[in-house]
């Protein structure tokens, strides 16, 4: 049976699950064309439709909207594996957000970035998010609420942003970061 990935779309910020691999968020994403667009009553119903379409290789992942379009379940399929197709979608998102550590302070284990980046300041290897049970779930079109803390110099690559915000944790309450690929802007936040 194929593995199906899930992306849940929300027009508002989502609550994080306790600072871990399941707390990545993506914003300013470009939705791919859907194979099917359906109106469903719940996320579970959307997943059931993906399972049905997936039985004949027509669902790699879903885009589910809590509110918004009437056809709130979009079935997405492409020529690659579900993981490859989701990676294509997420790589087209301009903004990525993530926690830096599992505890929200510099005593927790570091969380790796979406391309396996690990902050240079981490003493131990970063937590491997590919083994996390939430690795198939991603939140997209999630706006980061809260006041920005520290902003890194423009032009930093993602790995340098992750290191910058993690390094700042020893003297600041930063626990979450966002990175805008297009603007090359790095922002550290004290709230996830």
mmCIF file of N, CA, C and O in Angstrom, residues 90-184:
data_model
loop_
_atom_site.group_PDB
_atom_site.id
_atom_site.type_symbol
_atom_site.label_atom_id
_atom_site.label_comp_id
_atom_site.label_asym_id
_atom_site.label_seq_id
_atom_site.Cartn_x
_atom_site.Cartn_y
_atom_site.Cartn_z
ATOM 1 N N UNK A 90 6.636 21.896 -1.136
ATOM 2 C CA UNK A 90 7.193 22.660 -0.012
ATOM 3 C C UNK A 90 8.373 23.530 -0.435
ATOM 4 O O UNK A 90 8.562 24.623 0.098
ATOM 5 N N UNK A 91 9.159 23.053 -1.397
ATOM 6 C CA UNK A 91 10.277 23.859 -1.890
ATOM 7 C C UNK A 91 9.804 25.093 -2.636
ATOM 8 O O UNK A 91 10.563 26.049 -2.794
ATOM 9 N N UNK A 92 8.563 25.084 -3.099
ATOM 10 C CA UNK A 92 8.005 26.253 -3.782
ATOM 11 C C UNK A 92 7.437 27.275 -2.796
ATOM 12 O O UNK A 92 7.018 28.350 -3.207
ATOM 13 N N UNK A 93 7.411 26.953 -1.508
ATOM 14 C CA UNK A 93 6.949 27.896 -0.488
ATOM 15 C C UNK A 93 8.083 28.862 -0.167
ATOM 16 O O UNK A 93 9.225 28.451 -0.015
ATOM 17 N N UNK A 94 7.753 30.127 -0.028
ATOM 18 C CA UNK A 94 8.786 31.132 0.236
ATOM 19 C C UNK A 94 9.253 31.107 1.683
ATOM 20 O O UNK A 94 10.437 31.282 1.952
ATOM 21 N N UNK A 95 8.343 30.896 2.628
ATOM 22 C CA UNK A 95 8.692 30.996 4.054
ATOM 23 C C UNK A 95 8.619 29.623 4.724
ATOM 24 O O UNK A 95 7.650 28.893 4.562
ATOM 25 N N UNK A 96 9.666 29.315 5.492
ATOM 26 C CA UNK A 96 9.713 28.099 6.305
ATOM 27 C C UNK A 96 9.921 28.512 7.757
ATOM 28 O O UNK A 96 10.752 29.378 8.040
ATOM 29 N N UNK A 97 9.170 27.897 8.668
ATOM 30 C CA UNK A 97 9.337 28.138 10.089
ATOM 31 C C UNK A 97 9.575 26.831 10.816
ATOM 32 O O UNK A 97 9.067 25.789 10.398
ATOM 33 N N UNK A 98 10.352 26.893 11.896
ATOM 34 C CA UNK A 98 10.621 25.677 12.673
ATOM 35 C C UNK A 98 11.110 26.030 14.068
ATOM 36 O O UNK A 98 11.658 27.110 14.294
ATOM 37 N N UNK A 99 10.919 25.089 15.019
ATOM 38 C CA UNK A 99 11.558 25.264 16.330
ATOM 39 C C UNK A 99 13.046 24.947 16.194
ATOM 40 O O UNK A 99 13.443 24.186 15.305
ATOM 41 N N UNK A 100 13.863 25.533 17.053
ATOM 42 C CA UNK A 100 15.301 25.248 16.994
ATOM 43 C C UNK A 100 15.678 24.046 17.858
ATOM 44 O O UNK A 100 16.587 23.302 17.519
ATOM 45 N N UNK A 101 14.995 23.891 19.004
ATOM 46 C CA UNK A 101 15.276 22.760 19.894
ATOM 47 C C UNK A 101 13.966 22.129 20.358
ATOM 48 O O UNK A 101 12.897 22.719 20.223
ATOM 49 N N UNK A 102 14.081 20.965 20.947
ATOM 50 C CA UNK A 102 12.903 20.223 21.406
ATOM 51 C C UNK A 102 12.277 20.821 22.655
ATOM 52 O O UNK A 102 11.128 20.530 22.974
ATOM 53 N N UNK A 103 13.013 21.650 23.387
ATOM 54 C CA UNK A 103 12.494 22.227 24.630
ATOM 55 C C UNK A 103 12.207 23.718 24.529
ATOM 56 O O UNK A 103 11.612 24.294 25.432
ATOM 57 N N UNK A 104 12.656 24.350 23.464
ATOM 58 C CA UNK A 104 12.470 25.783 23.331
ATOM 59 C C UNK A 104 13.551 26.597 24.014
ATOM 60 O O UNK A 104 13.480 27.817 24.063
ATOM 61 N N UNK A 105 14.583 25.922 24.539
ATOM 62 C CA UNK A 105 15.729 26.637 25.098
ATOM 63 C C UNK A 105 17.000 25.898 24.700
ATOM 64 O O UNK A 105 16.947 24.862 24.047
ATOM 65 N N UNK A 106 18.150 26.421 25.108
ATOM 66 C CA UNK A 106 19.401 25.830 24.630
ATOM 67 C C UNK A 106 19.780 24.524 25.330
ATOM 68 O O UNK A 106 20.829 23.968 25.052
ATOM 69 N N UNK A 107 18.916 23.985 26.201
ATOM 70 C CA UNK A 107 19.188 22.688 26.823
ATOM 71 C C UNK A 107 18.584 21.524 26.035
ATOM 72 O O UNK A 107 18.934 20.377 26.274
ATOM 73 N N UNK A 108 17.683 21.819 25.107
ATOM 74 C CA UNK A 108 17.020 20.758 24.351
ATOM 75 C C UNK A 108 17.855 20.256 23.195
ATOM 76 O O UNK A 108 18.859 20.866 22.810
ATOM 77 N N UNK A 109 17.449 19.130 22.640
ATOM 78 C CA UNK A 109 18.153 18.618 21.469
ATOM 79 C C UNK A 109 17.757 19.457 20.252
ATOM 80 O O UNK A 109 16.613 19.873 20.108
ATOM 81 N N UNK A 110 18.730 19.720 19.401
ATOM 82 C CA UNK A 110 18.510 20.555 18.222
ATOM 83 C C UNK A 110 17.609 19.836 17.222
ATOM 84 O O UNK A 110 17.668 18.611 17.074
ATOM 85 N N UNK A 111 16.781 20.610 16.542
ATOM 86 C CA UNK A 111 15.892 20.088 15.497
ATOM 87 C C UNK A 111 16.535 20.408 14.154
ATOM 88 O O UNK A 111 16.904 21.558 13.895
ATOM 89 N N UNK A 112 16.662 19.415 13.295
ATOM 90 C CA UNK A 112 17.265 19.658 11.982
ATOM 91 C C UNK A 112 16.331 20.468 11.095
ATOM 92 O O UNK A 112 15.119 20.473 11.285
ATOM 93 N N UNK A 113 16.921 21.154 10.126
ATOM 94 C CA UNK A 113 16.147 21.917 9.160
ATOM 95 C C UNK A 113 15.536 21.022 8.100
ATOM 96 O O UNK A 113 15.786 19.812 8.062
ATOM 97 N N UNK A 114 14.743 21.590 7.193
ATOM 98 C CA UNK A 114 14.037 20.785 6.191
ATOM 99 C C UNK A 114 14.958 20.089 5.189
ATOM 100 O O UNK A 114 14.569 19.104 4.569
ATOM 101 N N UNK A 115 16.178 20.569 5.045
ATOM 102 C CA UNK A 115 17.151 19.929 4.147
ATOM 103 C C UNK A 115 18.262 19.272 4.971
ATOM 104 O O UNK A 115 19.411 19.206 4.522
ATOM 105 N N UNK A 116 17.931 18.815 6.166
ATOM 106 C CA UNK A 116 18.869 18.159 7.093
ATOM 107 C C UNK A 116 19.948 19.097 7.625
ATOM 108 O O UNK A 116 21.008 18.642 8.046
ATOM 109 N N UNK A 117 19.689 20.411 7.646
ATOM 110 C CA UNK A 117 20.634 21.353 8.223
ATOM 111 C C UNK A 117 20.639 21.171 9.742
ATOM 112 O O UNK A 117 19.620 20.909 10.326
ATOM 113 N N UNK A 118 21.806 21.344 10.327
ATOM 114 C CA UNK A 118 21.922 21.303 11.786
ATOM 115 C C UNK A 118 22.711 22.536 12.197
ATOM 116 O O UNK A 118 23.749 22.838 11.600
ATOM 117 N N UNK A 119 22.202 23.267 13.184
ATOM 118 C CA UNK A 119 22.887 24.475 13.637
ATOM 119 C C UNK A 119 24.312 24.133 14.063
ATOM 120 O O UNK A 119 24.542 23.145 14.758
ATOM 121 N N UNK A 120 25.252 24.940 13.641
ATOM 122 C CA UNK A 120 26.665 24.698 13.946
ATOM 123 C C UNK A 120 26.946 24.759 15.440
ATOM 124 O O UNK A 120 27.956 24.232 15.902
ATOM 125 N N UNK A 121 26.043 25.360 16.212
ATOM 126 C CA UNK A 121 26.245 25.502 17.656
ATOM 127 C C UNK A 121 25.786 24.275 18.449
ATOM 128 O O UNK A 121 25.997 24.220 19.653
ATOM 129 N N UNK A 122 25.162 23.314 17.793
ATOM 130 C CA UNK A 122 24.644 22.141 18.502
ATOM 131 C C UNK A 122 25.784 21.209 18.903
ATOM 132 O O UNK A 122 26.655 20.895 18.097
ATOM 133 N N UNK A 123 25.741 20.774 20.163
ATOM 134 C CA UNK A 123 26.792 19.895 20.682
ATOM 135 C C UNK A 123 26.597 18.456 20.210
ATOM 136 O O UNK A 123 27.544 17.742 19.944
ATOM 137 N N UNK A 124 25.358 18.019 20.128
ATOM 138 C CA UNK A 124 25.034 16.657 19.713
ATOM 139 C C UNK A 124 24.408 16.699 18.319
ATOM 140 O O UNK A 124 23.981 17.760 17.858
ATOM 141 N N UNK A 125 24.305 15.547 17.661
ATOM 142 C CA UNK A 125 23.633 15.541 16.353
ATOM 143 C C UNK A 125 22.187 16.018 16.487
ATOM 144 O O UNK A 125 21.546 15.833 17.520
ATOM 145 N N UNK A 126 21.689 16.640 15.428
ATOM 146 C CA UNK A 126 20.311 17.116 15.434
ATOM 147 C C UNK A 126 19.331 15.947 15.433
ATOM 148 O O UNK A 126 19.651 14.848 14.960
ATOM 149 N N UNK A 127 18.154 16.214 15.968
ATOM 150 C CA UNK A 127 17.074 15.239 15.976
ATOM 151 C C UNK A 127 16.695 14.943 14.528
ATOM 152 O O UNK A 127 16.434 15.851 13.748
ATOM 153 N N UNK A 128 16.671 13.673 14.148
ATOM 154 C CA UNK A 128 16.344 13.255 12.783
ATOM 155 C C UNK A 128 14.836 13.289 12.594
ATOM 156 O O UNK A 128 14.116 12.461 13.154
ATOM 157 N N UNK A 129 14.362 14.227 11.808
ATOM 158 C CA UNK A 129 12.912 14.381 11.636
ATOM 159 C C UNK A 129 12.303 13.371 10.676
ATOM 160 O O UNK A 129 11.086 13.204 10.651
ATOM 161 N N UNK A 130 13.116 12.674 9.897
ATOM 162 C CA UNK A 130 12.549 11.688 8.972
ATOM 163 C C UNK A 130 11.961 10.495 9.717
ATOM 164 O O UNK A 130 11.093 9.811 9.197
ATOM 165 N N UNK A 131 12.427 10.253 10.947
ATOM 166 C CA UNK A 131 11.911 9.131 11.745
ATOM 167 C C UNK A 131 10.702 9.535 12.582
ATOM 168 O O UNK A 131 10.082 8.683 13.214
ATOM 169 N N UNK A 132 10.344 10.800 12.579
ATOM 170 C CA UNK A 132 9.243 11.294 13.399
ATOM 171 C C UNK A 132 7.898 10.870 12.813
ATOM 172 O O UNK A 132 7.705 10.931 11.596
ATOM 173 N N UNK A 133 6.938 10.443 13.651
ATOM 174 C CA UNK A 133 5.634 10.038 13.127
ATOM 175 C C UNK A 133 4.865 11.188 12.466
ATOM 176 O O UNK A 133 3.963 10.946 11.670
ATOM 177 N N UNK A 134 5.233 12.426 12.738
ATOM 178 C CA UNK A 134 4.571 13.580 12.121
ATOM 179 C C UNK A 134 5.249 14.018 10.831
ATOM 180 O O UNK A 134 4.857 15.026 10.245
ATOM 181 N N UNK A 135 6.260 13.287 10.374
ATOM 182 C CA UNK A 135 7.018 13.747 9.211
ATOM 183 C C UNK A 135 6.179 13.804 7.943
ATOM 184 O O UNK A 135 6.516 14.532 7.021
ATOM 185 N N UNK A 136 5.084 13.081 7.865
ATOM 186 C CA UNK A 136 4.213 13.133 6.693
ATOM 187 C C UNK A 136 3.203 14.264 6.739
ATOM 188 O O UNK A 136 2.494 14.505 5.772
ATOM 189 N N UNK A 137 3.130 14.979 7.862
ATOM 190 C CA UNK A 137 2.189 16.077 8.014
ATOM 191 C C UNK A 137 2.954 17.389 7.964
ATOM 192 O O UNK A 137 3.964 17.542 8.640
ATOM 193 N N UNK A 138 2.470 18.319 7.183
ATOM 194 C CA UNK A 138 3.073 19.647 7.116
ATOM 195 C C UNK A 138 1.955 20.667 7.128
ATOM 196 O O UNK A 138 0.912 20.466 6.514
ATOM 197 N N UNK A 139 2.165 21.762 7.809
ATOM 198 C CA UNK A 139 1.213 22.867 7.811
ATOM 199 C C UNK A 139 1.654 23.888 6.778
ATOM 200 O O UNK A 139 2.796 24.338 6.801
ATOM 201 N N UNK A 140 0.774 24.237 5.855
ATOM 202 C CA UNK A 140 1.120 25.211 4.818
ATOM 203 C C UNK A 140 0.131 26.365 4.851
ATOM 204 O O UNK A 140 -0.976 26.232 5.358
ATOM 205 N N UNK A 141 0.547 27.485 4.290
ATOM 206 C CA UNK A 141 -0.209 28.733 4.321
ATOM 207 C C UNK A 141 -0.486 29.115 5.771
ATOM 208 O O UNK A 141 -1.552 29.600 6.106
ATOM 209 N N UNK A 142 0.494 28.868 6.637
ATOM 210 C CA UNK A 142 0.395 29.192 8.059
ATOM 211 C C UNK A 142 1.135 30.485 8.326
ATOM 212 O O UNK A 142 2.353 30.556 8.138
ATOM 213 N N UNK A 143 0.420 31.476 8.765
ATOM 214 C CA UNK A 143 1.034 32.752 9.089
ATOM 215 C C UNK A 143 1.645 32.676 10.471
ATOM 216 O O UNK A 143 1.054 32.134 11.394
ATOM 217 N N UNK A 144 2.833 33.239 10.648
ATOM 218 C CA UNK A 144 3.478 33.277 11.965
ATOM 219 C C UNK A 144 2.974 34.500 12.702
ATOM 220 O O UNK A 144 3.188 35.621 12.281
ATOM 221 N N UNK A 145 2.254 34.281 13.782
ATOM 222 C CA UNK A 145 1.805 35.369 14.643
ATOM 223 C C UNK A 145 2.868 35.637 15.691
ATOM 224 O O UNK A 145 3.724 34.811 15.953
ATOM 225 N N UNK A 146 2.778 36.783 16.323
ATOM 226 C CA UNK A 146 3.732 37.116 17.376
ATOM 227 C C UNK A 146 4.709 38.163 16.906
ATOM 228 O O UNK A 146 4.871 38.407 15.711
ATOM 229 N N UNK A 147 5.355 38.766 17.855
ATOM 230 C CA UNK A 147 6.320 39.818 17.550
ATOM 231 C C UNK A 147 7.672 39.205 17.229
ATOM 232 O O UNK A 147 8.163 38.343 17.967
ATOM 233 N N UNK A 148 8.297 39.667 16.151
ATOM 234 C CA UNK A 148 9.634 39.156 15.845
ATOM 235 C C UNK A 148 10.625 39.587 16.922
ATOM 236 O O UNK A 148 10.505 40.672 17.484
ATOM 237 N N UNK A 149 11.563 38.725 17.212
ATOM 238 C CA UNK A 149 12.586 39.047 18.190
ATOM 239 C C UNK A 149 13.791 39.641 17.501
ATOM 240 O O UNK A 149 13.872 40.834 17.266
ATOM 241 N N UNK A 150 14.697 38.800 17.107
ATOM 242 C CA UNK A 150 15.937 39.213 16.463
ATOM 243 C C UNK A 150 15.839 38.905 14.973
ATOM 244 O O UNK A 150 15.340 37.864 14.579
ATOM 245 N N UNK A 151 16.321 39.822 14.151
ATOM 246 C CA UNK A 151 16.357 39.613 12.710
ATOM 247 C C UNK A 151 17.810 39.523 12.279
ATOM 248 O O UNK A 151 18.605 40.409 12.586
ATOM 249 N N UNK A 152 18.143 38.454 11.588
ATOM 250 C CA UNK A 152 19.512 38.277 11.101
ATOM 251 C C UNK A 152 19.758 39.141 9.872
ATOM 252 O O UNK A 152 18.817 39.649 9.244
ATOM 253 N N UNK A 153 21.014 39.297 9.535
ATOM 254 C CA UNK A 153 21.369 40.047 8.332
ATOM 255 C C UNK A 153 20.748 39.387 7.114
ATOM 256 O O UNK A 153 20.718 38.160 7.011
ATOM 257 N N UNK A 154 20.257 40.208 6.194
ATOM 258 C CA UNK A 154 19.709 39.647 4.954
ATOM 259 C C UNK A 154 20.830 38.986 4.177
ATOM 260 O O UNK A 154 21.972 39.410 4.226
ATOM 261 N N UNK A 155 20.477 37.939 3.479
ATOM 262 C CA UNK A 155 21.456 37.228 2.671
ATOM 263 C C UNK A 155 21.983 35.961 3.317
ATOM 264 O O UNK A 155 22.748 35.231 2.707
ATOM 265 N N UNK A 156 21.581 35.689 4.569
ATOM 266 C CA UNK A 156 22.021 34.448 5.215
ATOM 267 C C UNK A 156 21.337 33.252 4.563
ATOM 268 O O UNK A 156 20.136 33.298 4.298
ATOM 269 N N UNK A 157 22.042 32.159 4.328
ATOM 270 C CA UNK A 157 21.368 30.933 3.888
ATOM 271 C C UNK A 157 20.610 30.306 5.072
ATOM 272 O O UNK A 157 20.820 30.688 6.229
ATOM 273 N N UNK A 158 19.757 29.335 4.791
ATOM 274 C CA UNK A 158 18.920 28.723 5.827
ATOM 275 C C UNK A 158 19.759 28.185 6.988
ATOM 276 O O UNK A 158 19.449 28.426 8.154
ATOM 277 N N UNK A 159 20.818 27.432 6.686
ATOM 278 C CA UNK A 159 21.636 26.827 7.751
ATOM 279 C C UNK A 159 22.245 27.898 8.647
ATOM 280 O O UNK A 159 22.325 27.725 9.867
ATOM 281 N N UNK A 160 22.674 29.018 8.077
ATOM 282 C CA UNK A 160 23.242 30.105 8.878
ATOM 283 C C UNK A 160 22.165 30.762 9.740
ATOM 284 O O UNK A 160 22.422 31.153 10.883
ATOM 285 N N UNK A 161 20.950 30.871 9.215
ATOM 286 C CA UNK A 161 19.827 31.414 9.990
ATOM 287 C C UNK A 161 19.544 30.510 11.194
ATOM 288 O O UNK A 161 19.374 30.988 12.314
ATOM 289 N N UNK A 162 19.509 29.212 10.951
ATOM 290 C CA UNK A 162 19.266 28.250 12.032
ATOM 291 C C UNK A 162 20.354 28.371 13.103
ATOM 292 O O UNK A 162 20.064 28.395 14.303
ATOM 293 N N UNK A 163 21.595 28.489 12.685
ATOM 294 C CA UNK A 163 22.704 28.654 13.626
ATOM 295 C C UNK A 163 22.590 29.989 14.360
ATOM 296 O O UNK A 163 22.766 30.048 15.583
ATOM 297 N N UNK A 164 22.277 31.062 13.637
ATOM 298 C CA UNK A 164 22.141 32.393 14.239
ATOM 299 C C UNK A 164 21.096 32.386 15.352
ATOM 300 O O UNK A 164 21.365 32.834 16.465
ATOM 301 N N UNK A 165 19.907 31.875 15.066
ATOM 302 C CA UNK A 165 18.834 31.886 16.070
ATOM 303 C C UNK A 165 19.148 30.950 17.236
ATOM 304 O O UNK A 165 18.873 31.273 18.389
ATOM 305 N N UNK A 166 19.733 29.792 16.945
ATOM 306 C CA UNK A 166 20.084 28.840 18.005
ATOM 307 C C UNK A 166 21.165 29.429 18.906
ATOM 308 O O UNK A 166 21.111 29.296 20.133
ATOM 309 N N UNK A 167 22.142 30.097 18.323
ATOM 310 C CA UNK A 167 23.205 30.737 19.099
ATOM 311 C C UNK A 167 22.637 31.818 20.018
ATOM 312 O O UNK A 167 23.075 31.968 21.163
ATOM 313 N N UNK A 168 21.621 32.526 19.545
ATOM 314 C CA UNK A 168 21.010 33.606 20.328
ATOM 315 C C UNK A 168 20.188 33.083 21.513
ATOM 316 O O UNK A 168 19.839 33.855 22.409
ATOM 317 N N UNK A 169 19.870 31.790 21.535
ATOM 318 C CA UNK A 169 19.036 31.226 22.599
ATOM 319 C C UNK A 169 19.663 31.340 23.988
ATOM 320 O O UNK A 169 18.949 31.381 24.986
ATOM 321 N N UNK A 170 20.987 31.394 24.072
ATOM 322 C CA UNK A 170 21.627 31.451 25.386
ATOM 323 C C UNK A 170 21.394 32.788 26.087
ATOM 324 O O UNK A 170 21.424 32.849 27.312
ATOM 325 N N UNK A 171 21.133 33.849 25.336
ATOM 326 C CA UNK A 171 20.907 35.158 25.960
ATOM 327 C C UNK A 171 19.538 35.757 25.648
ATOM 328 O O UNK A 171 19.220 36.846 26.114
ATOM 329 N N UNK A 172 18.732 35.048 24.885
ATOM 330 C CA UNK A 172 17.390 35.512 24.510
ATOM 331 C C UNK A 172 16.401 34.357 24.615
ATOM 332 O O UNK A 172 16.797 33.193 24.582
ATOM 333 N N UNK A 173 15.117 34.659 24.679
ATOM 334 C CA UNK A 173 14.119 33.592 24.817
ATOM 335 C C UNK A 173 13.675 32.980 23.480
ATOM 336 O O UNK A 173 12.596 32.436 23.383
ATOM 337 N N UNK A 174 14.490 33.043 22.436
ATOM 338 C CA UNK A 174 14.067 32.567 21.119
ATOM 339 C C UNK A 174 13.868 31.054 21.125
ATOM 340 O O UNK A 174 14.693 30.309 21.630
ATOM 341 N N UNK A 175 12.759 30.625 20.533
ATOM 342 C CA UNK A 175 12.480 29.188 20.449
ATOM 343 C C UNK A 175 12.057 28.758 19.044
ATOM 344 O O UNK A 175 11.997 27.572 18.749
ATOM 345 N N UNK A 176 11.754 29.731 18.171
ATOM 346 C CA UNK A 176 11.232 29.421 16.840
ATOM 347 C C UNK A 176 11.847 30.395 15.846
ATOM 348 O O UNK A 176 12.170 31.532 16.201
ATOM 349 N N UNK A 177 12.034 29.968 14.625
ATOM 350 C CA UNK A 177 12.590 30.849 13.602
ATOM 351 C C UNK A 177 11.798 30.722 12.311
ATOM 352 O O UNK A 177 11.160 29.700 12.063
ATOM 353 N N UNK A 178 11.826 31.779 11.532
ATOM 354 C CA UNK A 178 11.280 31.718 10.175
ATOM 355 C C UNK A 178 12.361 32.189 9.213
ATOM 356 O O UNK A 178 13.221 33.003 9.565
ATOM 357 N N UNK A 179 12.291 31.656 8.009
ATOM 358 C CA UNK A 179 13.245 32.031 6.969
ATOM 359 C C UNK A 179 12.475 32.241 5.677
ATOM 360 O O UNK A 179 11.725 31.373 5.240
ATOM 361 N N UNK A 180 12.651 33.419 5.084
ATOM 362 C CA UNK A 180 12.023 33.751 3.813
ATOM 363 C C UNK A 180 13.077 33.594 2.724
ATOM 364 O O UNK A 180 14.048 34.360 2.664
ATOM 365 N N UNK A 181 12.895 32.590 1.864
ATOM 366 C CA UNK A 181 13.868 32.312 0.810
ATOM 367 C C UNK A 181 14.011 33.463 -0.175
ATOM 368 O O UNK A 181 15.112 33.786 -0.596
ATOM 369 N N UNK A 182 12.876 34.039 -0.565
ATOM 370 C CA UNK A 182 12.918 35.088 -1.575
ATOM 371 C C UNK A 182 13.583 36.348 -1.043
ATOM 372 O O UNK A 182 14.369 36.986 -1.728
ATOM 373 N N UNK A 183 13.266 36.726 0.199
ATOM 374 C CA UNK A 183 13.855 37.917 0.806
ATOM 375 C C UNK A 183 15.193 37.620 1.489
ATOM 376 O O UNK A 183 15.889 38.546 1.892
ATOM 377 N N UNK A 184 15.501 36.330 1.652
ATOM 378 C CA UNK A 184 16.670 35.873 2.416
ATOM 379 C C UNK A 184 16.679 36.557 3.783
ATOM 380 O O UNK A 184 17.682 37.108 4.229
#
